[in-house]
Tab-separated table of C-alpha atoms in Angstrom:
chain	number	residue	atom	x	y	z
L	262	MET	CA	123.874	98.012	80.814
L	263	ARG	CA	120.726	98.886	78.893
L	264	THR	CA	119.075	102.157	79.872
L	265	PRO	CA	115.726	101.478	81.557
L	266	PRO	CA	112.616	102.787	79.823
L	267	ALA	CA	111.643	106.339	80.644
L	268	LEU	CA	108.544	106.475	82.816
L	269	LEU	CA	105.739	108.556	81.314
L	270	VAL	CA	102.885	109.058	83.778
L	271	ILE	CA	99.687	109.938	81.895
L	272	ALA	CA	96.974	111.778	83.829
L	273	HIS	CA	93.532	112.770	82.605
L	274	GLY	CA	93.853	116.515	83.185
L	275	SER	CA	91.403	119.118	84.446
L	276	ARG	CA	90.564	122.797	84.136
L	277	ASP	CA	91.041	122.958	87.914
L	278	PRO	CA	94.660	124.022	88.546
L	279	ARG	CA	94.757	121.928	91.727
L	280	HIS	CA	94.583	118.791	89.584
L	281	ALA	CA	97.841	119.310	87.678
L	282	ALA	CA	99.638	120.522	90.797
L	283	THR	CA	98.632	117.383	92.691
L	284	VAL	CA	99.626	115.106	89.840
L	285	GLN	CA	103.017	116.774	89.535
L	286	ALA	CA	103.614	116.440	93.285
L	287	LEU	CA	102.755	112.750	93.153
L	288	VAL	CA	105.020	112.094	90.184
L	289	ARG	CA	107.901	113.954	91.848
L	290	ARG	CA	107.479	111.796	94.932
L	291	ALA	CA	107.458	108.642	92.822
L	292	GLY	CA	110.524	109.774	90.903
L	293	ALA	CA	112.405	110.298	94.155
L	294	LEU	CA	111.973	106.571	94.853
L	295	ARG	CA	113.909	105.720	91.670
L	296	PRO	CA	116.928	108.047	91.466
L	297	GLY	CA	118.360	108.107	87.976
L	298	LEU	CA	115.137	107.058	86.278
L	299	ARG	CA	113.807	109.550	83.775
L	300	VAL	CA	110.242	110.408	84.792
L	301	GLU	CA	107.871	112.588	82.769
L	302	THR	CA	104.268	113.699	83.246
L	303	ALA	CA	101.706	114.286	80.503
L	304	PHE	CA	97.968	114.945	80.321
L	305	LEU	CA	95.266	113.658	78.006
L	306	ASP	CA	93.263	116.871	78.112
L	307	PHE	CA	93.085	120.422	79.515
L	308	ASN	CA	96.679	120.617	80.800
L	309	LEU	CA	100.148	120.764	79.319
L	310	PRO	CA	102.365	119.054	78.492
L	311	SER	CA	100.286	116.848	76.227
L	312	VAL	CA	101.130	113.191	75.703
L	313	ALA	CA	102.024	113.831	72.059
L	314	GLY	CA	104.232	116.763	73.006
L	315	VAL	CA	106.215	114.775	75.557
L	316	LEU	CA	106.637	111.817	73.213
L	317	ASP	CA	107.898	114.092	70.421
L	318	ARG	CA	110.402	115.669	72.810
L	319	LEU	CA	111.627	112.319	74.098
L	320	ALA	CA	112.158	111.070	70.552
L	321	ALA	CA	114.023	114.265	69.609
L	322	GLU	CA	116.312	113.811	72.612
L	323	GLY	CA	117.225	110.276	71.577
L	324	VAL	CA	115.105	108.315	74.031
L	325	ARG	CA	114.134	104.940	72.596
L	326	ASP	CA	112.143	103.105	75.279
L	327	VAL	CA	109.125	104.518	77.107
L	328	MET	CA	106.858	102.934	79.701
L	329	ALA	CA	103.490	104.705	79.693
L	330	LEU	CA	101.754	104.461	83.055
L	331	PRO	CA	98.062	105.471	83.182
L	332	LEU	CA	97.381	107.481	86.328
L	333	LEU	CA	94.013	105.756	86.599
L	334	LEU	CA	92.438	103.661	89.330
L	335	THR	CA	90.442	101.327	87.067
L	336	ARG	CA	90.546	99.976	83.520
L	337	ALA	CA	87.876	102.088	81.899
L	338	PHE	CA	87.660	103.898	78.543
L	339	HIS	CA	90.747	106.079	79.031
L	340	ALA	CA	92.976	103.073	79.746
L	341	LYS	CA	91.433	100.857	77.074
L	342	ALA	CA	90.993	103.354	74.233
L	343	ASP	CA	92.194	106.941	74.734
L	344	ILE	CA	95.712	106.231	75.948
L	345	PRO	CA	96.506	103.432	73.446
L	346	ALA	CA	95.200	105.664	70.640
L	347	VAL	CA	97.487	108.566	71.472
L	348	LEU	CA	100.456	106.261	72.033
L	349	ARG	CA	99.987	104.765	68.568
L	350	GLN	CA	100.569	108.232	67.113
L	351	ALA	CA	104.022	108.527	68.698
L	352	PRO	CA	107.201	108.861	66.634
L	353	ALA	CA	108.195	105.552	65.061
L	354	SER	CA	111.623	105.664	66.738
L	355	LEU	CA	110.033	105.101	70.155
L	356	ARG	CA	109.352	101.672	71.588
L	357	ILE	CA	106.372	102.251	73.856
L	358	ARG	CA	104.775	99.889	76.316
L	359	GLN	CA	101.727	100.543	78.484
L	360	ALA	CA	101.713	99.539	82.142
L	361	GLU	CA	98.637	98.448	84.036
L	362	VAL	CA	96.358	100.910	85.818
L	363	LEU	CA	96.904	101.457	89.525
L	364	GLY	CA	94.003	99.485	90.955
L	365	PRO	CA	93.304	97.223	92.580
L	366	SER	CA	96.060	97.343	95.180
L	367	PRO	CA	96.440	97.145	98.955
L	368	LEU	CA	98.435	100.369	98.650
L	369	LEU	CA	95.307	102.170	97.465
L	370	LEU	CA	93.391	100.878	100.477
L	371	ALA	CA	96.236	102.070	102.689
L	372	THR	CA	96.009	105.528	101.132
L	373	VAL	CA	92.242	105.664	101.686
L	374	GLU	CA	92.739	104.801	105.347
L	375	ARG	CA	95.548	107.343	105.667
L	376	ARG	CA	93.189	110.081	104.440
L	377	LEU	CA	90.396	108.940	106.777
L	378	TYR	CA	92.757	109.036	109.748
L	379	GLU	CA	94.035	112.461	108.712
L	380	ALA	CA	90.395	113.622	108.689
L	381	GLY	CA	90.048	112.736	112.372
L	382	LEU	CA	89.199	109.054	112.553
L	383	GLY	CA	91.347	106.378	114.151
L	384	PRO	CA	91.598	102.591	114.087
L	385	GLY	CA	89.354	102.458	117.148
L	386	ASP	CA	86.548	104.149	115.195
L	387	LYS	CA	86.376	101.544	112.447
L	388	SER	CA	83.831	99.201	114.019
L	389	ALA	CA	81.220	101.960	114.330
L	390	THR	CA	81.938	103.911	111.145
L	391	GLY	CA	80.366	103.422	107.749
L	392	VAL	CA	82.443	104.585	104.802
L	393	VAL	CA	81.291	105.804	101.407
L	394	LEU	CA	83.994	104.982	98.867
L	395	ALA	CA	83.203	107.714	96.355
L	396	SER	CA	84.736	107.451	92.889
L	397	ALA	CA	84.449	109.639	89.813
L	398	GLY	CA	82.203	107.123	88.043
L	399	SER	CA	82.203	105.195	84.789
L	400	THR	CA	79.875	103.444	82.383
L	401	ASP	CA	82.388	100.616	81.979
L	402	PRO	CA	81.166	97.444	83.753
L	403	GLU	CA	84.737	96.359	84.520
L	404	ALA	CA	85.478	99.670	86.217
L	405	ILE	CA	82.233	99.617	88.209
L	406	ALA	CA	82.950	96.059	89.340
L	407	ALA	CA	86.465	97.069	90.379
L	408	ILE	CA	85.142	99.879	92.589
L	409	ALA	CA	82.637	97.499	94.193
L	410	GLU	CA	85.378	94.986	94.912
L	411	THR	CA	87.600	97.710	96.375
L	412	ALA	CA	84.740	98.677	98.689
L	413	ARG	CA	84.447	95.045	99.799
L	414	GLU	CA	88.195	94.855	100.424
L	415	LEU	CA	88.063	98.044	102.478
L	416	ARG	CA	85.200	96.594	104.513
L	417	ARG	CA	87.338	93.536	105.279
L	418	THR	CA	89.890	95.768	107.012
L	419	GLY	CA	87.394	96.316	109.853
L	420	TRP	CA	85.085	99.203	108.944
L	421	CYS	CA	81.483	98.697	110.043
L	422	SER	CA	80.200	99.028	106.482
L	423	VAL	CA	81.502	100.332	103.159
L	424	ARG	CA	79.377	101.382	100.205
L	425	PRO	CA	80.604	102.489	96.777
L	426	ALA	CA	79.274	105.700	95.239
L	427	PHE	CA	79.869	107.624	92.033
L	428	ALA	CA	80.042	111.297	91.129
L	429	SER	CA	78.889	110.681	87.542
L	430	ALA	CA	77.785	108.037	85.043
L	431	SER	CA	76.792	105.449	87.669
L	432	LEU	CA	74.627	105.182	90.768
L	433	PRO	CA	74.366	105.611	93.698
L	434	ARG	CA	75.512	109.172	94.255
L	435	THR	CA	77.501	110.076	97.348
L	436	GLU	CA	74.553	111.606	99.187
L	437	GLU	CA	72.440	108.487	98.533
L	438	ALA	CA	75.141	106.224	99.949
L	439	VAL	CA	75.451	108.462	103.022
L	440	ARG	CA	71.716	108.123	103.669
L	441	ALA	CA	71.854	104.360	103.198
L	442	LEU	CA	74.670	104.007	105.696
L	443	ARG	CA	72.794	106.096	108.253
L	444	ALA	CA	70.073	103.445	108.203
L	445	GLU	CA	72.405	100.496	108.749
L	446	PRO	CA	72.552	98.868	112.193
L	447	GLY	CA	75.772	99.548	114.045
L	448	VAL	CA	76.771	102.602	112.027
L	449	ARG	CA	77.175	105.512	114.443
L	450	ARG	CA	79.073	107.818	112.113
L	451	VAL	CA	79.470	108.124	108.363
L	452	ALA	CA	82.659	109.061	106.537
L	453	VAL	CA	83.129	109.828	102.854
L	454	ALA	CA	86.430	108.743	101.330
L	455	PRO	CA	86.997	110.158	97.818
L	456	TYR	CA	88.516	107.417	95.687
L	457	VAL	CA	90.066	109.897	93.279
L	458	ILE	CA	93.674	110.925	92.825
L	459	ALA	CA	93.476	114.698	92.475
L	460	PRO	CA	91.064	117.598	93.016
L	461	GLY	CA	88.735	118.732	90.257
L	462	ARG	CA	85.101	119.039	89.212
L	463	LEU	CA	84.038	115.503	90.126
L	464	PRO	CA	85.860	115.451	93.479
L	465	ASP	CA	84.085	118.733	94.271
L	466	ARG	CA	80.806	116.990	93.453
L	467	ILE	CA	81.749	114.211	95.872
L	468	ALA	CA	82.452	116.791	98.575
L	469	ALA	CA	79.071	118.431	97.989
L	470	GLY	CA	77.383	115.053	98.329
L	471	ALA	CA	79.148	114.528	101.662
L	472	ALA	CA	77.356	117.464	103.298
L	473	ASP	CA	75.431	115.189	105.673
L	474	ALA	CA	78.386	112.944	106.493
L	475	ASP	CA	80.323	113.254	109.739
L	476	VAL	CA	83.743	113.062	108.102
L	477	LEU	CA	85.061	113.986	104.661
L	478	ALA	CA	88.517	112.680	103.838
L	479	GLY	CA	90.876	114.209	101.307
L	480	VAL	CA	91.626	112.906	97.827
L	481	LEU	CA	94.337	110.270	97.513
L	482	GLY	CA	96.879	112.845	96.362
L	483	PRO	CA	100.671	112.484	96.612
L	484	SER	CA	100.663	109.946	99.419
L	485	PRO	CA	103.758	107.795	100.001
L	486	GLU	CA	101.717	104.666	99.320
L	487	LEU	CA	100.464	105.970	95.977
L	488	ALA	CA	103.961	107.066	94.953
L	489	ARG	CA	105.228	103.588	95.788
L	490	LEU	CA	102.424	102.060	93.721
L	491	LEU	CA	103.473	104.042	90.645
L	492	VAL	CA	106.982	102.658	90.954
L	493	GLU	CA	105.661	99.128	91.487
L	494	ARG	CA	103.456	99.260	88.373
L	495	TYR	CA	106.419	100.516	86.359
L	496	ALA	CA	108.655	97.695	87.618
L	497	GLU	CA	105.985	95.063	86.949
L	498	ALA	CA	105.554	96.263	83.376
L	499	VAL	CA	109.300	96.318	82.731
L	500	ARG	CA	109.501	92.699	83.895
L	501	ALA	CA	106.601	91.639	81.647
L	502	PRO	CA	106.940	93.624	78.392
L	503	GLU	CA	105.269	90.969	76.282
L	504	ARG	CA	101.925	91.745	77.975
L	505	VAL	CA	101.990	95.492	77.513
L	506	ALA	CA	103.381	96.194	74.067
L	507	VAL	CA	101.953	99.194	72.214
L	508	ALA	CA	102.737	99.735	68.543
L	509	ALA	CA	103.817	103.278	67.661
L	510	GLY	CA	104.021	105.066	64.363
């Protein structure tokens, strides 16, 4: 039986030590769902191990097939340019494929709701609660559209209103979306749901912008739903290698 590709989860990285710790916890949880699968973590910037370092080590250890999974919620610049560029510099002995980004997915919506409930809300609060879905932000139109669509999908689960917001690059900011929700009919409380995977500078900016909200949820983090999503994206990419080939060397 052919050995399945090693799973290489590629995160952005941050100077904030909470970021790497959260990513590692999430990847460990995902790995536990696939016993026997080799799972590695690498970072594009700020943290070690680097993507190049992990790929060099895998090649030296005789690994031949790698599935690179971007730990990203939307297809923005990192997924379209940064990650393919670094993968193309990998040792020629590696056959590398790139899986799709995590979003959109019902499992991400489930994680957002999990964090809102952990912050004190319940299903009975949905009809009177407006939610700010606060992402890191991007200048990529595809990524911005994906966040807007995710907000619409979250609204369809029963929340009174859902507005997207961005910590950088795009508008509105979190605090602006909070104010807008306050003015909407039927909204009796406002919650901010960070649509980011791990803590860091931009999630802290989201939290600061939530000062006038009633509820601030936690980041997505190592939730069971997110761990399951990593495994699902890996499996989907293994089944459809012709769509995700990345040339190395």
